[in-house]
Amino acid sequence: MKNNFTRRIICLLLVITMLFSFASCGINIGDLINNNPSVGDVDKVSTTLVNRALAYLKSNYVDKLTDEQMIEAAIAGANQILQQYDKYGKVLTPEQTYELFNPSTTVTSGDIFGFGYVQIQYLGLYVSTIIIDSPAYNQGLLSEDIIVDIKYAPITAFGRAEPITYIGEDNQEHILSAKGTPVLTISKVLSKITTRTLRFTVLRGGTDEMCYEDGKKLEIDIARGTIYNDNLTQDNQMYFVEYYGGSSNGNLIANVSSKTIKLRSLKELDETNIGYIRINQFGSVTYQDGKTTSTSVEVKKALDILKTAGKTKIIIDLKDNPGGDVSQVQAVAGFFIKDDLATTQNLLVTTLKDRNNKSMPYSVTSSYSNYFSKDGLNIVVLTNANSASASELLTGALIDYNTAVQVGDTTYGKGIAQTYLQFTDLPKDIEVDGKVVKSYYGIYYTVAYYYSPKGINIHGVGYTPNAGNIIDGYDQQILRAISLLTAK
């Protein structure tokens, strides 16, 4: 009954949208309501229509409707309309708003499964980062997957998946839940599982307004495995960045495993002056021990290590990088862009423009000369169809300043920015980790376009390499990058 009611409200709101469309053709929808507001008074018309429709249904519908049902229907209908115009936009429940403003982020360390995640209340674990060549990557887990259940995988072909149990702070036994168990507890429990394969139930490709339940459901079995080399200390391990600089005096200059080196054909870089840096995502994170790190901090650390190893040219790998924080792109770009004609080294990275053409520039002081020579091609950037958003901002800056050549495939094509807003006049008490906190309904919406330093917006288009540089597979991409970087 609840779902039928929701669909009816959606249909009602779609009718309202159609009426607004008719108004542009000369039909005065103000005549539909008693006080006959003018067609131009859109706010009054829309508010009156929705309020009257919902109030009438609550008073007269054959089934009694709760306040919660009314609100859920309103959110579903608003999302149905909103996403006709803004596919990234959505109306937020108080639980979703709280999570966005107070994210519960944890990091699975590199020697466990190979993915990072954020827990979203009542939904599950949102996979934010996948380390290429990790057990998670090799078994097909993807960024943006939603993990809704975690169990022990069957031991035999005819067995069943078993719940994972743990002893809580109350000294009672509990069943691990991707949706209900506190995120730090999930991390601790997973870190102690060393011998059993886990079965992750995943929703993929669903939509926010349907809580991703319209996505494809998959079961993915992942066993714990080593990602980083055993001889590396924690100081050598990074969350956002992987690097490779070959061997020096018998020591491997890398924070990737021998398996990764083989899969990406990185040994082709040995005996060259070319280093390799992969950026998984642009952001910052706090580990459980309180230490923090960020993409820009790790990129600088990798560049310093590779410089000491004699690497004067770099391959930047942005394949499968979904984007992230624009301020981190801004900082990272400073290492890789230069402008010989500029009167200042404070260089434009990207510009944000809103509906009123108001601009917000993002600039950075170039430190290119600290790592690269002034002349010649020193950087190749690798991309694919999953290089999106913030990673495209970096790609655009590299191309516009002519400091890199793109190799691989066309990027995703997301050149817009979203923002969040809390409706502070619509509060609700919600439960978080056993405590009652105040949160609000809200909205997530597209607010502006991003433009490259030369004023180019690639939304829906992406960046495409030159014909000779459209290449699949790490083996051929690495060889092409070497060819470009060593050409006279």
Short mmCIF file of C-alpha atoms in Angstrom, two decimals:
data_model
loop_
_atom_site.label_atom_id
_atom_site.label_comp_id
_atom_site.label_asym_id
_atom_site.label_seq_id
_atom_site.Cartn_x
_atom_site.Cartn_y
_atom_site.Cartn_z
CA MET A 1 0.00 0.00 0.00
CA LYS A 2 2.82 2.35 0.89
CA ASN A 3 4.55 1.90 -2.47
CA ASN A 4 1.26 2.39 -4.33
CA PHE A 5 0.66 5.61 -2.46
CA THR A 6 4.16 6.85 -3.24
CA ARG A 7 3.67 6.17 -6.93
CA ARG A 8 0.37 8.06 -6.89
CA ILE A 9 1.98 11.09 -5.29
CA ILE A 10 4.76 10.96 -7.89
CA CYS A 11 2.16 10.91 -10.64
CA LEU A 12 0.42 13.89 -9.05
CA LEU A 13 3.66 15.85 -8.93
CA LEU A 14 4.39 14.92 -12.52
CA VAL A 15 0.99 16.34 -13.45
CA ILE A 16 1.99 19.54 -11.68
CA THR A 17 5.15 19.62 -13.80
CA MET A 18 3.06 19.20 -16.94
CA LEU A 19 0.87 22.11 -15.85
CA PHE A 20 3.93 24.31 -15.56
CA SER A 21 4.87 23.28 -19.09
CA PHE A 22 1.39 24.16 -20.33
CA ALA A 23 1.70 27.56 -18.69
CA SER A 24 4.51 28.42 -21.07
CA CYS A 25 2.06 27.75 -23.90
CA GLY A 26 -0.42 30.31 -22.58
CA ILE A 27 -2.54 28.27 -20.14
CA ASN A 28 -3.02 30.19 -16.88
CA ILE A 29 -2.58 27.59 -14.16
CA GLY A 30 -3.47 30.23 -11.61
CA ASP A 31 -7.09 29.59 -12.59
CA LEU A 32 -6.79 26.12 -11.10
CA ILE A 33 -6.70 27.44 -7.53
CA ASN A 34 -9.03 29.72 -5.68
CA ASN A 35 -6.90 32.79 -5.13
CA ASN A 36 -5.82 32.88 -8.78
CA PRO A 37 -2.17 33.93 -8.47
CA SER A 38 -0.44 35.17 -11.58
CA VAL A 39 1.44 32.77 -13.83
CA GLY A 40 4.66 34.51 -12.85
CA ASP A 41 4.12 33.67 -9.18
CA VAL A 42 5.56 30.17 -9.64
CA ASP A 43 6.57 29.71 -6.01
CA LYS A 44 3.04 30.40 -4.79
CA VAL A 45 1.45 28.19 -7.43
CA SER A 46 3.72 25.20 -6.78
CA THR A 47 3.47 25.48 -3.00
CA THR A 48 -0.32 25.81 -3.07
CA LEU A 49 -0.80 22.89 -5.43
CA VAL A 50 1.43 20.50 -3.50
CA ASN A 51 0.14 21.54 -0.07
CA ARG A 52 -3.52 21.23 -1.11
CA ALA A 53 -3.00 17.90 -2.83
CA LEU A 54 -1.22 16.36 0.15
CA ALA A 55 -3.64 17.81 2.69
CA TYR A 56 -6.62 16.54 0.70
CA LEU A 57 -5.16 13.03 0.44
CA LYS A 58 -4.34 12.90 4.13
CA SER A 59 -7.91 13.89 5.04
CA ASN A 60 -9.83 11.91 2.42
CA TYR A 61 -7.74 9.00 1.12
CA VAL A 62 -9.37 5.61 1.74
CA ASP A 63 -6.43 4.46 3.89
CA LYS A 64 -5.25 6.54 6.80
CA LEU A 65 -1.81 7.96 6.04
CA THR A 66 0.89 8.69 8.57
CA ASP A 67 2.99 11.84 8.59
CA GLU A 68 6.02 9.69 7.72
CA GLN A 69 4.26 8.31 4.64
CA MET A 70 3.35 11.80 3.51
CA ILE A 71 6.91 13.02 3.85
CA GLU A 72 8.35 9.98 2.06
CA ALA A 73 5.92 10.52 -0.81
CA ALA A 74 6.82 14.21 -1.03
CA ILE A 75 10.54 13.39 -1.16
CA ALA A 76 10.04 10.71 -3.83
CA GLY A 77 7.92 13.06 -5.94
CA ALA A 78 10.34 15.96 -5.56
CA ASN A 79 13.22 13.75 -6.63
CA GLN A 80 11.27 12.52 -9.65
CA ILE A 81 10.82 16.10 -10.83
CA LEU A 82 14.26 17.36 -9.79
CA GLN A 83 16.12 14.72 -11.75
CA GLN A 84 14.33 15.60 -14.97
CA TYR A 85 16.57 18.67 -14.97
CA ASP A 86 19.48 17.79 -12.67
CA LYS A 87 20.43 14.11 -12.75
CA TYR A 88 22.90 14.69 -9.91
CA GLY A 89 20.34 16.50 -7.73
CA LYS A 90 18.32 14.94 -4.93
CA VAL A 91 16.24 15.85 -1.92
CA LEU A 92 17.88 14.52 1.25
CA THR A 93 16.37 12.85 4.28
CA PRO A 94 17.70 14.01 7.66
CA GLU A 95 19.72 10.78 7.85
CA GLN A 96 21.35 11.47 4.47
CA THR A 97 21.97 15.11 5.37
CA TYR A 98 23.64 14.16 8.63
CA GLU A 99 25.92 11.69 6.89
CA LEU A 100 26.94 14.24 4.25
CA PHE A 101 27.86 16.85 6.84
CA ASN A 102 29.29 14.35 9.35
CA PRO A 103 30.76 11.54 7.25
CA SER A 104 31.74 8.37 9.07
CA THR A 105 34.75 7.45 6.98
CA THR A 106 37.09 4.56 7.59
CA VAL A 107 39.98 3.18 5.62
CA THR A 108 40.63 -0.50 5.02
CA SER A 109 44.39 -0.83 5.21
CA GLY A 110 46.30 -2.01 2.16
CA ASP A 111 47.00 -5.50 3.46
CA ILE A 112 43.33 -6.42 3.97
CA PHE A 113 40.95 -6.15 1.01
CA GLY A 114 41.95 -3.04 -0.94
CA PHE A 115 39.01 -0.65 -0.72
CA GLY A 116 37.94 2.36 1.30
CA TYR A 117 34.37 3.10 2.25
CA VAL A 118 31.93 5.50 3.85
CA GLN A 119 28.98 4.19 5.85
CA ILE A 120 25.65 5.73 4.95
CA GLN A 121 23.01 5.35 7.64
CA TYR A 122 20.33 2.75 6.83
CA LEU A 123 21.86 2.08 3.41
CA GLY A 124 25.19 0.31 3.81
CA LEU A 125 28.83 0.89 2.87
CA TYR A 126 29.49 3.19 -0.07
CA VAL A 127 32.74 2.08 -1.74
CA SER A 128 34.74 5.27 -2.21
CA THR A 129 38.12 3.93 -3.33
CA ILE A 130 39.43 0.77 -4.98
CA ILE A 131 43.14 0.03 -5.07
CA ILE A 132 43.97 -1.36 -8.50
CA ASP A 133 45.39 -4.90 -8.40
CA SER A 134 44.09 -5.43 -4.87
CA PRO A 135 41.90 -8.44 -3.98
CA ALA A 136 38.82 -6.20 -4.17
CA TYR A 137 39.81 -4.91 -7.61
CA ASN A 138 40.65 -8.34 -8.96
CA GLN A 139 37.30 -9.75 -7.81
CA GLY A 140 35.35 -6.98 -9.52
CA LEU A 141 34.33 -4.63 -6.71
CA LEU A 142 33.94 -1.09 -8.09
CA SER A 143 33.94 2.44 -6.71
CA GLU A 144 30.37 3.62 -6.02
CA ASP A 145 29.16 0.08 -5.26
CA ILE A 146 26.89 -0.14 -2.21
CA ILE A 147 27.70 -3.02 0.14
CA VAL A 148 24.46 -4.03 1.87
CA ASP A 149 25.57 -7.27 3.50
CA ILE A 150 28.81 -8.98 4.59
CA LYS A 151 29.03 -12.67 5.48
CA TYR A 152 31.53 -15.52 5.47
CA ALA A 153 31.55 -17.10 2.00
CA PRO A 154 30.54 -20.77 1.80
CA ILE A 155 33.41 -23.13 2.48
CA THR A 156 32.10 -25.68 -0.03
CA ALA A 157 30.32 -25.36 -3.35
CA PHE A 158 27.09 -26.56 -1.74
CA GLY A 159 27.41 -24.58 1.47
CA ARG A 160 25.70 -21.39 2.55
CA ALA A 161 27.09 -18.01 3.46
CA GLU A 162 27.33 -17.61 7.25
CA PRO A 163 26.75 -14.48 9.36
CA ILE A 164 29.83 -12.85 10.90
CA THR A 165 29.52 -12.48 14.67
CA TYR A 166 31.49 -10.34 17.12
CA ILE A 167 31.44 -9.41 20.80
CA GLY A 168 30.29 -5.81 21.33
CA GLU A 169 31.15 -3.34 24.06
CA ASP A 170 28.16 -4.72 25.99
CA ASN A 171 29.94 -8.13 26.04
CA GLN A 172 27.08 -9.58 24.03
CA GLU A 173 27.35 -11.39 20.71
CA HIS A 174 26.16 -9.41 17.68
CA ILE A 175 25.80 -10.14 13.96
CA LEU A 176 27.85 -7.86 11.72
CA SER A 177 25.63 -5.60 9.60
CA ALA A 178 26.80 -3.31 6.79
CA LYS A 179 23.80 -1.09 7.53
CA GLY A 180 23.55 -1.15 11.31
CA THR A 181 26.94 -1.94 12.85
CA PRO A 182 29.01 1.22 13.64
CA VAL A 183 31.58 1.83 10.94
CA LEU A 184 34.62 1.63 13.23
CA THR A 185 33.37 -1.70 14.57
CA ILE A 186 33.03 -3.01 11.02
CA SER A 187 36.62 -2.01 10.31
CA LYS A 188 37.91 -3.69 13.46
CA VAL A 189 36.01 -6.91 12.75
CA LEU A 190 37.21 -7.08 9.15
CA SER A 191 40.81 -6.42 10.18
CA LYS A 192 40.78 -9.55 12.37
CA ILE A 193 39.53 -11.89 9.63
CA THR A 194 42.68 -13.44 8.19
CA THR A 195 41.77 -16.89 6.89
CA ARG A 196 38.17 -16.79 5.68
CA THR A 197 36.87 -15.49 2.35
CA LEU A 198 34.08 -12.93 2.74
CA ARG A 199 30.94 -12.62 0.64
CA PHE A 200 29.91 -9.02 -0.04
CA THR A 201 26.36 -8.45 -1.29
CA VAL A 202 26.50 -5.38 -3.51
CA LEU A 203 24.03 -3.05 -5.22
CA ARG A 204 25.43 -1.55 -8.41
CA GLY A 205 24.05 1.11 -10.75
CA GLY A 206 21.04 2.06 -8.64
CA THR A 207 19.64 5.55 -8.15
CA ASP A 208 19.62 7.66 -5.01
CA GLU A 209 15.88 8.30 -4.98
CA MET A 210 15.25 4.54 -4.87
CA CYS A 211 17.92 4.04 -2.19
CA TYR A 212 19.91 2.15 -4.85
CA GLU A 213 17.49 -0.78 -4.57
CA ASP A 214 16.78 -0.53 -8.29
CA GLY A 215 20.42 -1.42 -8.93
CA LYS A 216 21.77 -4.81 -9.93
CA LYS A 217 22.43 -7.11 -6.97
CA LEU A 218 25.73 -9.00 -7.00
CA GLU A 219 27.55 -11.34 -4.65
CA ILE A 220 31.32 -10.85 -4.69
CA ASP A 221 33.68 -13.14 -2.74
CA ILE A 222 36.92 -11.50 -1.61
CA ALA A 223 39.75 -13.02 0.40
CA ARG A 224 42.24 -10.97 2.36
CA GLY A 225 45.50 -10.54 0.48
CA THR A 226 48.70 -8.56 0.36
CA ILE A 227 48.76 -5.38 -1.72
CA TYR A 228 51.93 -3.66 -0.60
CA ASN A 229 55.35 -5.28 -0.44
CA ASP A 230 56.15 -6.97 2.84
CA ASN A 231 59.40 -5.00 3.24
CA LEU A 232 57.63 -1.63 3.24
CA THR A 233 56.97 0.20 6.50
CA GLN A 234 53.72 1.99 7.29
CA ASP A 235 55.46 5.27 6.37
CA ASN A 236 55.86 4.02 2.81
CA GLN A 237 52.19 3.20 2.44
CA MET A 238 49.80 5.80 1.11
CA TYR A 239 46.05 5.99 0.76
CA PHE A 240 45.62 8.18 -2.31
CA VAL A 241 48.87 7.67 -4.21
CA GLU A 242 50.91 4.76 -5.57
CA TYR A 243 54.39 5.24 -7.02
CA TYR A 244 57.14 3.26 -8.73
CA GLY A 245 60.73 4.24 -9.32
CA GLY A 246 62.46 0.95 -10.08
CA SER A 247 65.38 -0.41 -8.07
CA SER A 248 68.41 1.33 -6.64
CA ASN A 249 71.27 -0.53 -4.98
CA GLY A 250 69.03 -3.56 -4.68
CA ASN A 251 66.20 -1.66 -2.96
CA LEU A 252 62.80 -1.33 -4.61
CA ILE A 253 61.61 2.28 -4.80
CA ALA A 254 57.86 1.68 -4.79
CA ASN A 255 54.79 1.26 -2.62
CA VAL A 256 53.13 -1.31 -4.89
CA SER A 257 53.40 -5.07 -4.90
CA SER A 258 55.35 -7.23 -7.32
CA LYS A 259 51.99 -8.33 -8.72
CA THR A 260 51.02 -4.73 -9.43
CA ILE A 261 54.37 -4.08 -11.09
CA LYS A 262 53.78 -7.02 -13.40
CA LEU A 263 50.14 -6.22 -14.19
CA ARG A 264 50.94 -2.63 -15.10
CA SER A 265 54.18 -3.42 -16.95
CA LEU A 266 56.04 -1.00 -14.68
CA LYS A 267 59.36 -2.83 -15.08
CA GLU A 268 59.51 -1.25 -18.54
CA LEU A 269 60.47 1.92 -16.65
CA ASP A 270 63.60 0.35 -15.18
CA GLU A 271 66.83 1.77 -16.56
CA THR A 272 64.96 4.94 -17.60
CA ASN A 273 64.62 8.35 -15.95
CA ILE A 274 60.82 7.93 -15.84
CA GLY A 275 58.84 7.49 -12.63
CA TYR A 276 55.22 6.49 -12.15
CA ILE A 277 52.56 8.05 -9.89
CA ARG A 278 48.99 6.80 -9.70
CA ILE A 279 46.39 9.06 -8.04
CA ASN A 280 43.40 7.00 -6.88
CA GLN A 281 41.25 9.93 -5.74
CA PHE A 282 41.49 13.58 -4.67
CA GLY A 283 40.73 14.06 -0.99
CA SER A 284 41.89 13.82 2.59
CA VAL A 285 41.30 11.20 5.27
CA THR A 286 41.87 10.61 8.96
CA TYR A 287 43.05 7.16 10.01
CA GLN A 288 41.77 5.46 13.13
CA ASP A 289 44.98 6.38 14.98
CA GLY A 290 44.24 10.08 14.36
CA LYS A 291 46.84 10.63 11.66
CA THR A 292 45.73 12.48 8.56
CA THR A 293 46.83 12.43 4.94
CA SER A 294 45.72 13.96 1.64
CA THR A 295 46.32 13.57 -2.08
CA SER A 296 48.52 16.66 -2.36
CA VAL A 297 50.68 15.61 0.61
CA GLU A 298 51.19 12.14 -0.85
CA VAL A 299 51.91 13.42 -4.38
CA LYS A 300 54.66 15.69 -3.00
CA LYS A 301 56.11 12.82 -0.99
CA ALA A 302 56.14 10.54 -4.06
CA LEU A 303 57.71 13.25 -6.24
CA ASP A 304 60.46 13.85 -3.66
CA ILE A 305 61.22 10.13 -3.48
CA LEU A 306 61.31 9.79 -7.27
CA LYS A 307 63.45 12.90 -7.65
CA THR A 308 66.01 11.47 -5.23
CA ALA A 309 65.97 8.29 -7.34
CA GLY A 310 66.88 10.34 -10.44
CA LYS A 311 63.46 10.28 -12.07
CA THR A 312 63.13 13.53 -14.02
CA LYS A 313 60.02 12.57 -16.00
CA ILE A 314 56.70 11.25 -14.70
CA ILE A 315 53.72 9.16 -15.83
CA ILE A 316 50.61 10.33 -13.95
CA ASP A 317 47.98 7.57 -13.85
CA LEU A 318 44.40 8.88 -13.45
CA LYS A 319 42.65 5.75 -14.74
CA ASP A 320 39.54 4.90 -12.69
CA ASN A 321 39.99 8.08 -10.61
CA PRO A 322 36.40 9.23 -9.84
CA GLY A 323 37.42 12.74 -8.75
CA GLY A 324 37.01 14.33 -5.34
CA ASP A 325 37.98 17.58 -3.67
CA VAL A 326 38.69 20.53 -6.00
CA SER A 327 41.05 22.09 -3.45
CA GLN A 328 43.22 18.96 -3.65
CA VAL A 329 43.28 19.18 -7.47
CA GLN A 330 44.26 22.82 -7.10
CA ALA A 331 47.20 21.88 -4.86
CA VAL A 332 48.30 18.88 -6.96
CA ALA A 333 48.22 20.86 -10.22
CA GLY A 334 50.91 23.16 -8.85
CA PHE A 335 53.46 20.36 -9.15
CA PHE A 336 52.72 19.71 -12.82
CA ILE A 337 51.87 23.00 -14.59
CA LYS A 338 54.01 25.93 -15.66
CA ASP A 339 53.61 28.96 -17.91
CA ASP A 340 56.82 30.36 -19.39
CA LEU A 341 54.95 33.45 -20.62
CA ALA A 342 53.27 34.27 -17.31
CA THR A 343 54.46 37.25 -15.31
CA THR A 344 53.63 35.37 -12.12
CA GLN A 345 53.89 31.75 -11.09
CA ASN A 346 50.39 31.94 -9.57
CA LEU A 347 48.61 29.97 -12.28
CA LEU A 348 44.90 29.40 -12.93
CA VAL A 349 43.85 25.74 -12.54
CA THR A 350 40.10 25.98 -13.08
CA THR A 351 37.23 28.46 -12.84
CA LEU A 352 33.81 27.85 -11.35
CA LYS A 353 30.92 29.79 -12.95
CA ASP A 354 27.37 29.88 -11.62
CA ARG A 355 24.04 30.66 -13.33
CA ASN A 356 24.72 34.40 -13.10
CA ASN A 357 28.16 33.94 -14.67
CA LYS A 358 29.78 34.81 -11.36
CA SER A 359 33.27 33.33 -11.38
CA MET A 360 35.37 31.69 -8.68
CA PRO A 361 38.92 31.06 -9.88
CA TYR A 362 41.18 28.38 -8.38
CA SER A 363 44.86 29.27 -8.76
CA VAL A 364 48.07 27.79 -7.41
CA THR A 365 51.74 28.71 -7.19
CA SER A 366 53.71 26.55 -9.59
CA SER A 367 56.47 24.34 -8.19
CA TYR A 368 57.06 22.62 -11.54
CA SER A 369 60.69 23.73 -11.69
CA ASN A 370 61.44 21.90 -8.43
CA TYR A 371 60.95 18.57 -10.18
CA PHE A 372 61.24 19.02 -13.93
CA SER A 373 63.51 20.70 -16.44
CA LYS A 374 62.27 23.74 -18.31
CA ASP A 375 62.38 22.21 -21.79
CA GLY A 376 60.85 19.16 -23.43
CA LEU A 377 57.95 16.88 -22.57
CA ASN A 378 58.24 15.66 -18.99
CA ILE A 379 54.78 14.32 -18.19
CA VAL A 380 52.33 11.81 -19.69
CA VAL A 381 48.87 11.42 -18.14
CA LEU A 382 46.95 8.13 -18.44
CA THR A 383 43.13 8.27 -18.51
CA ASN A 384 40.12 6.10 -19.23
CA ALA A 385 36.33 6.40 -19.26
CA ASN A 386 36.25 6.32 -15.44
CA SER A 387 38.60 9.30 -15.08
CA ALA A 388 35.99 11.80 -13.94
CA SER A 389 35.23 15.16 -12.40
CA ALA A 390 38.24 16.39 -10.38
CA SER A 391 40.62 14.14 -12.30
CA GLU A 392 39.39 15.85 -15.48
CA LEU A 393 40.18 19.25 -13.95
CA LEU A 394 43.80 18.15 -13.55
CA THR A 395 43.86 16.67 -17.07
CA GLY A 396 42.48 19.93 -18.48
CA ALA A 397 45.10 22.04 -16.71
CA LEU A 398 47.92 19.78 -17.93
CA ILE A 399 46.65 20.01 -21.52
CA ASP A 400 45.98 23.76 -21.47
CA TYR A 401 49.46 24.54 -20.11
CA ASN A 402 50.95 22.03 -22.55
CA THR A 403 52.93 20.27 -19.85
CA ALA A 404 51.57 16.78 -20.53
CA VAL A 405 50.35 14.49 -23.30
CA GLN A 406 47.24 12.37 -22.69
CA VAL A 407 47.37 8.62 -23.40
CA GLY A 408 44.61 6.06 -22.98
CA ASP A 409 40.94 6.75 -23.61
CA THR A 410 38.35 9.55 -23.41
CA THR A 411 37.55 10.69 -19.88
CA TYR A 412 34.09 10.53 -18.32
CA GLY A 413 32.96 14.09 -19.12
CA LYS A 414 31.77 15.67 -15.85
CA GLY A 415 32.38 19.41 -15.81
CA ILE A 416 29.83 20.52 -13.23
CA ALA A 417 29.89 21.11 -9.49
CA GLN A 418 27.33 20.21 -6.83
CA THR A 419 26.69 21.61 -3.38
CA TYR A 420 24.60 20.72 -0.33
CA LEU A 421 22.08 22.78 1.62
CA GLN A 422 20.41 21.98 4.92
CA PHE A 423 16.82 23.17 5.41
CA THR A 424 17.33 24.32 8.99
CA ASP A 425 13.64 25.13 9.34
CA LEU A 426 12.83 21.42 8.81
CA PRO A 427 14.54 19.64 11.73
CA LYS A 428 14.19 16.03 12.84
CA ASP A 429 15.69 14.02 15.68
CA ILE A 430 17.51 10.92 14.42
CA GLU A 431 19.48 8.18 16.12
CA VAL A 432 23.22 7.92 15.40
CA ASP A 433 25.35 5.32 17.17
CA GLY A 434 22.76 5.01 19.94
CA LYS A 435 22.46 8.77 20.49
CA VAL A 436 19.68 11.13 19.43
CA VAL A 437 20.94 14.06 17.35
CA LYS A 438 19.20 16.83 15.46
CA SER A 439 19.44 16.85 11.68
CA TYR A 440 17.55 18.44 8.81
CA TYR A 441 16.01 17.73 5.45
CA GLY A 442 18.15 19.12 2.66
CA ILE A 443 19.00 19.23 -1.02
CA TYR A 444 21.99 18.32 -3.17
CA TYR A 445 22.05 20.16 -6.48
CA THR A 446 24.22 21.29 -9.37
CA VAL A 447 25.37 24.83 -8.81
CA ALA A 448 28.01 25.66 -11.42
CA TYR A 449 30.16 24.65 -14.39
CA TYR A 450 33.91 24.15 -14.29
CA TYR A 451 36.10 25.69 -16.99
CA SER A 452 39.71 24.87 -17.83
CA PRO A 453 42.39 27.60 -17.80
CA LYS A 454 41.58 28.29 -21.46
CA GLY A 455 37.85 28.55 -20.72
CA ILE A 456 36.82 25.08 -21.95
CA ASN A 457 33.98 23.09 -20.34
CA ILE A 458 33.98 19.38 -21.13
CA HIS A 459 30.71 18.34 -19.51
CA GLY A 460 29.22 15.47 -21.49
CA VAL A 461 32.29 15.39 -23.75
CA GLY A 462 35.43 14.62 -21.75
CA TYR A 463 39.05 14.81 -22.88
CA THR A 464 40.13 12.53 -25.74
CA PRO A 465 43.78 11.71 -26.54
CA ASN A 466 45.14 12.35 -30.01
CA ALA A 467 44.44 9.50 -32.41
CA GLY A 468 47.86 7.90 -32.01
CA ASN A 469 47.56 7.94 -28.24
CA ILE A 470 44.18 6.19 -27.91
CA ILE A 471 45.46 2.91 -26.50
CA ASP A 472 44.03 0.18 -24.27
CA GLY A 473 45.94 -1.83 -21.70
CA TYR A 474 48.75 -0.88 -19.34
CA ASP A 475 51.38 -2.69 -21.36
CA GLN A 476 50.87 -0.63 -24.51
CA GLN A 477 50.13 2.58 -22.62
CA ILE A 478 53.38 2.39 -20.65
CA LEU A 479 55.35 1.68 -23.82
CA ARG A 480 53.70 4.62 -25.58
CA ALA A 481 54.44 6.91 -22.62
CA ILE A 482 58.10 5.86 -22.67
CA SER A 483 58.24 6.55 -26.41
CA LEU A 484 56.79 10.03 -25.97
CA LEU A 485 58.97 10.94 -22.98
CA THR A 486 62.21 9.75 -24.56
CA ALA A 487 61.65 11.18 -28.05
CA LYS A 488 64.24 13.71 -29.14
#
